[in-house]
Tab-separated table of C-alpha atoms in Angstrom:
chain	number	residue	atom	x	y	z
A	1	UNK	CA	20.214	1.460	44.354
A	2	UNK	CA	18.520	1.291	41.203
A	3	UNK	CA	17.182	-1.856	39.800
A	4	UNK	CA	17.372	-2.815	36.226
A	5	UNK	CA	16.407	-5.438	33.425
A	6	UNK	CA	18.995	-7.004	30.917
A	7	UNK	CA	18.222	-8.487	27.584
A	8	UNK	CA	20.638	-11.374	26.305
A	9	UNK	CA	20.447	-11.805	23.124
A	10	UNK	CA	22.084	-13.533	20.330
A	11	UNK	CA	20.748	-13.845	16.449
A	12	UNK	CA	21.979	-16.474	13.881
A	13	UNK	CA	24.157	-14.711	11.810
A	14	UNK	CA	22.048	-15.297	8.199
A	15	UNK	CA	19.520	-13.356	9.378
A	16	UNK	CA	20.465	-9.528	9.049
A	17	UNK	CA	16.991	-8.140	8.906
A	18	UNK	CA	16.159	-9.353	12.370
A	19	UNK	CA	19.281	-8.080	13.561
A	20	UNK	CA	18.986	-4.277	12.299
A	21	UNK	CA	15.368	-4.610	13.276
A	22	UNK	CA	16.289	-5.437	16.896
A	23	UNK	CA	18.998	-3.220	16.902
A	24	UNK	CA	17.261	-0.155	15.822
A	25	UNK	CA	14.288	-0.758	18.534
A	26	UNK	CA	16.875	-1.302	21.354
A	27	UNK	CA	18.283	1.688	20.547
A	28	UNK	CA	15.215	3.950	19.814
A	29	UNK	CA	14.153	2.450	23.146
A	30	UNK	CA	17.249	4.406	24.922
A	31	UNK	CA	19.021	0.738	25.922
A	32	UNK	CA	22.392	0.972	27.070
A	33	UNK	CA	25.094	-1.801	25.212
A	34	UNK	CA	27.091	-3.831	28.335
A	35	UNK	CA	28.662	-5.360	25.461
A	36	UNK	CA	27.316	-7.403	22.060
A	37	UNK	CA	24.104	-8.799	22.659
A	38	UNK	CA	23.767	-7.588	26.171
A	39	UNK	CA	21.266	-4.594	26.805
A	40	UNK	CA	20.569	-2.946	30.104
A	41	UNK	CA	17.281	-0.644	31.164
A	42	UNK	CA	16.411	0.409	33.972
A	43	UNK	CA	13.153	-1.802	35.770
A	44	UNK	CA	9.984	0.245	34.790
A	45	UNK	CA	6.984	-1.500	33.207
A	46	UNK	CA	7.673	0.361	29.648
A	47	UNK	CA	11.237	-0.590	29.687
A	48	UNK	CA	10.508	-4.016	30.522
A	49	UNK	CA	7.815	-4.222	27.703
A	50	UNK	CA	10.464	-3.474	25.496
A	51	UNK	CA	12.926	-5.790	26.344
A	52	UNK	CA	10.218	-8.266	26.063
A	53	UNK	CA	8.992	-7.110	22.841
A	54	UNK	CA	12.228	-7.440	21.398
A	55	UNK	CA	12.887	-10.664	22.728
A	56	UNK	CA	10.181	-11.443	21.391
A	57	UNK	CA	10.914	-10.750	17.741
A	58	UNK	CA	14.705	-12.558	17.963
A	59	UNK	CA	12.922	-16.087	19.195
A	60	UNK	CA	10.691	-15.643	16.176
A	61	UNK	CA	13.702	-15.124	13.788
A	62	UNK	CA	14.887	-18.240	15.651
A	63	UNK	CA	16.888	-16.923	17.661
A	64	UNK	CA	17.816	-16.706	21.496
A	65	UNK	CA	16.722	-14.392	24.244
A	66	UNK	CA	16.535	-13.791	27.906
A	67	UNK	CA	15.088	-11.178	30.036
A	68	UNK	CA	16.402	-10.886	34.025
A	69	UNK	CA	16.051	-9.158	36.576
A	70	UNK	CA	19.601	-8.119	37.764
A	71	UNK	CA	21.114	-6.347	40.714
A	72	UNK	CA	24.077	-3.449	40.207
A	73	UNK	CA	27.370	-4.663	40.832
A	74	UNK	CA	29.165	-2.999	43.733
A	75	UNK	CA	31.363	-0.247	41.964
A	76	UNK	CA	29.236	-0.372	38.885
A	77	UNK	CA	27.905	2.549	37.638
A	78	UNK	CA	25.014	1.761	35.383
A	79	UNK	CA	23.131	5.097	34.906
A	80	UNK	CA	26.246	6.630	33.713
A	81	UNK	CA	25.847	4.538	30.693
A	82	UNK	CA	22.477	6.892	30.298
A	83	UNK	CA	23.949	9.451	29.952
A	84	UNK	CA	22.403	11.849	27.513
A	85	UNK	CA	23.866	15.524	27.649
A	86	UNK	CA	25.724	14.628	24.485
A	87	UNK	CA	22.398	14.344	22.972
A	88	UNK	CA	21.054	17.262	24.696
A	89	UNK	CA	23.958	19.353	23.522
A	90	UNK	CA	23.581	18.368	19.937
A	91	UNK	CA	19.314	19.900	20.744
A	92	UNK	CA	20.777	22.890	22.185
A	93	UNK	CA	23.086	23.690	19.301
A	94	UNK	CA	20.447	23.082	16.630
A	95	UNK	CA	18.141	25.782	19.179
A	96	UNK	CA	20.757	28.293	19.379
A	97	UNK	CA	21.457	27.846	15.320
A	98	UNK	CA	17.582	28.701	14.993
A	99	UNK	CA	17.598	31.766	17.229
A	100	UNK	CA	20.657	33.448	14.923
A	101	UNK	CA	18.899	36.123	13.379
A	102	UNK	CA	15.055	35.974	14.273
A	103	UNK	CA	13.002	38.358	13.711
A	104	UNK	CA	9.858	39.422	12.030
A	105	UNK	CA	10.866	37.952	8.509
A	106	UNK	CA	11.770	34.400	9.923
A	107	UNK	CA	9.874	33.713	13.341
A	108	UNK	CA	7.526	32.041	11.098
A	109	UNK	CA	10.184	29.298	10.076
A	110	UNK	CA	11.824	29.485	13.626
A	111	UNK	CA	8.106	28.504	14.872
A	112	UNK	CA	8.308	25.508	12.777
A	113	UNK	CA	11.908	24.474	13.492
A	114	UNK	CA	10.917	24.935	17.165
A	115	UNK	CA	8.483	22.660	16.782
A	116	UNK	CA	10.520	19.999	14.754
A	117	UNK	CA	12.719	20.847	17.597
A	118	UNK	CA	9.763	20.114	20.418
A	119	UNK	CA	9.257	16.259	18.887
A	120	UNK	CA	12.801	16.013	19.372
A	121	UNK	CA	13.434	16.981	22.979
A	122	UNK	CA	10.196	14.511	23.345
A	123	UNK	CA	11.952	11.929	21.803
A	124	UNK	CA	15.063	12.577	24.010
A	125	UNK	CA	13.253	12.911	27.267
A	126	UNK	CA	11.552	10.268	26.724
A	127	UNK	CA	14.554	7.958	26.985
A	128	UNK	CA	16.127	9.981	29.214
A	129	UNK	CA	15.551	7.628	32.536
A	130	UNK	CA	18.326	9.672	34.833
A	131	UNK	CA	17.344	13.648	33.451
A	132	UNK	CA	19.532	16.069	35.037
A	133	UNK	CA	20.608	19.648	33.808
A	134	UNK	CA	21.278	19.086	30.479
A	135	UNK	CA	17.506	18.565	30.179
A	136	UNK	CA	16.396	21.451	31.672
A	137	UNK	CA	18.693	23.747	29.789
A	138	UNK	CA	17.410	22.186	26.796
A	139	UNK	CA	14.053	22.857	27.778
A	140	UNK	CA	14.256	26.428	28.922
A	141	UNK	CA	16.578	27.290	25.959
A	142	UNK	CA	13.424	25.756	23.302
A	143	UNK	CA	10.470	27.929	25.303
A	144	UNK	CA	13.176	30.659	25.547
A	145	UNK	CA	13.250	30.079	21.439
A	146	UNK	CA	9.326	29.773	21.149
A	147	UNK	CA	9.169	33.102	22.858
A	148	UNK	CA	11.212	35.689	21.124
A	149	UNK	CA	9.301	34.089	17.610
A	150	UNK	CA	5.986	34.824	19.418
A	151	UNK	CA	7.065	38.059	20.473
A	152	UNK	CA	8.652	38.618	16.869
A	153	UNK	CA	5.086	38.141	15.473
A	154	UNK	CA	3.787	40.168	17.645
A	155	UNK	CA	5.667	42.871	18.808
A	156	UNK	CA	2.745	44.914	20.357
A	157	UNK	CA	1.145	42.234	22.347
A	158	UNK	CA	1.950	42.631	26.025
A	159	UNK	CA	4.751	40.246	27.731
A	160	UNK	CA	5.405	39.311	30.703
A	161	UNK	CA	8.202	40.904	32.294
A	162	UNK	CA	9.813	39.694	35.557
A	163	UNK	CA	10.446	42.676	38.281
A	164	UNK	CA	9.168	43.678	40.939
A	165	UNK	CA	5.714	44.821	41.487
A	166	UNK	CA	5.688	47.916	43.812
A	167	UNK	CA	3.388	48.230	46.620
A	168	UNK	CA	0.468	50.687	45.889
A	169	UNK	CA	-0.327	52.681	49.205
A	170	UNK	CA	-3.675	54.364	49.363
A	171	UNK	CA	-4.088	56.920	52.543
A	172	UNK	CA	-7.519	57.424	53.563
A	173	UNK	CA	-8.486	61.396	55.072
């Protein structure tokens, strides 16, 4: 059973800056919505920083916020609500968009997408608390991307190449 924090919130309604700004961390922070004003993370000490940060920042707009501690209902399914392969689809379009068509002329600009694309599988992974498949095809798929520009650039340079490696037998007279 996993254990997780929850921040209760609410903001007065006049003050729409320190709404969006709350907002926009919680989400940025990867926190799931149980409903308005009610954020769930899993208990680690970064998630909980957040939460308190955040909390933080609505008492100083003046207005109110808890942090608990709470247990998973029986029948709830809370990491479900983290759920990114959505996200990690959207990543692995944008990759296979960037791969159309490499070759000498463009691995230059696909090395630069893939690394605009690198910050943002960081980003993702780094809110993704429950990582499953989607992430690793995401991942493979990117290096898989950062190769053929590498080897696009340099099409002498020795590769790697998976197979096997025959036994060399050496007889002795």
């Amino acid at each position: 059973m996993n254990k997780w924090i929850a921040l209760i919130t609410s903001l007065p309604t006049e003050n729409a800056t320190a709404r969006m700004r709350a907002w926009r961390s919680l989400k940025a922070s990867g926190a799931a919505v149980l409903r308005d004003g009610v954020y769930l993370m899993p208990e680690r000490d970064a998630c909980r920083l957040t939460l308190d940060t955040v909390a933080a920042d609505v008492l100083a707009a003046g207005g109110s916020a808890l942090v608990l501690r709470i247990e998973e209902p029986d029948g709830a399914t809370f990491p479900d609500l983290f759920n990114r392969s959505e996200d990690y689809a959207t990543l692995l379009a944008e990759i296979a968009k960037s791969r159309v068509g490499l070759d000498a002329d463009t691995a230059t600009d696909a090395l630069k997408q893939a690394r605009k694309l690198r910050k943002a599988l960081a980003s993702l992974v780094e809110i993704d608390f429950f990582p499953g498949e989607a992430r690793r095809q995401a991942e493979t798929a990117l290096q898989d991307m950062e190769l053929m520009a590498g080897r696009a650039l340099s099409p002498d340079e020795p590769h790697p190449v998976e197979s096997a490696i025959s036994h060399l037998e050496i007889s002795t007279y």
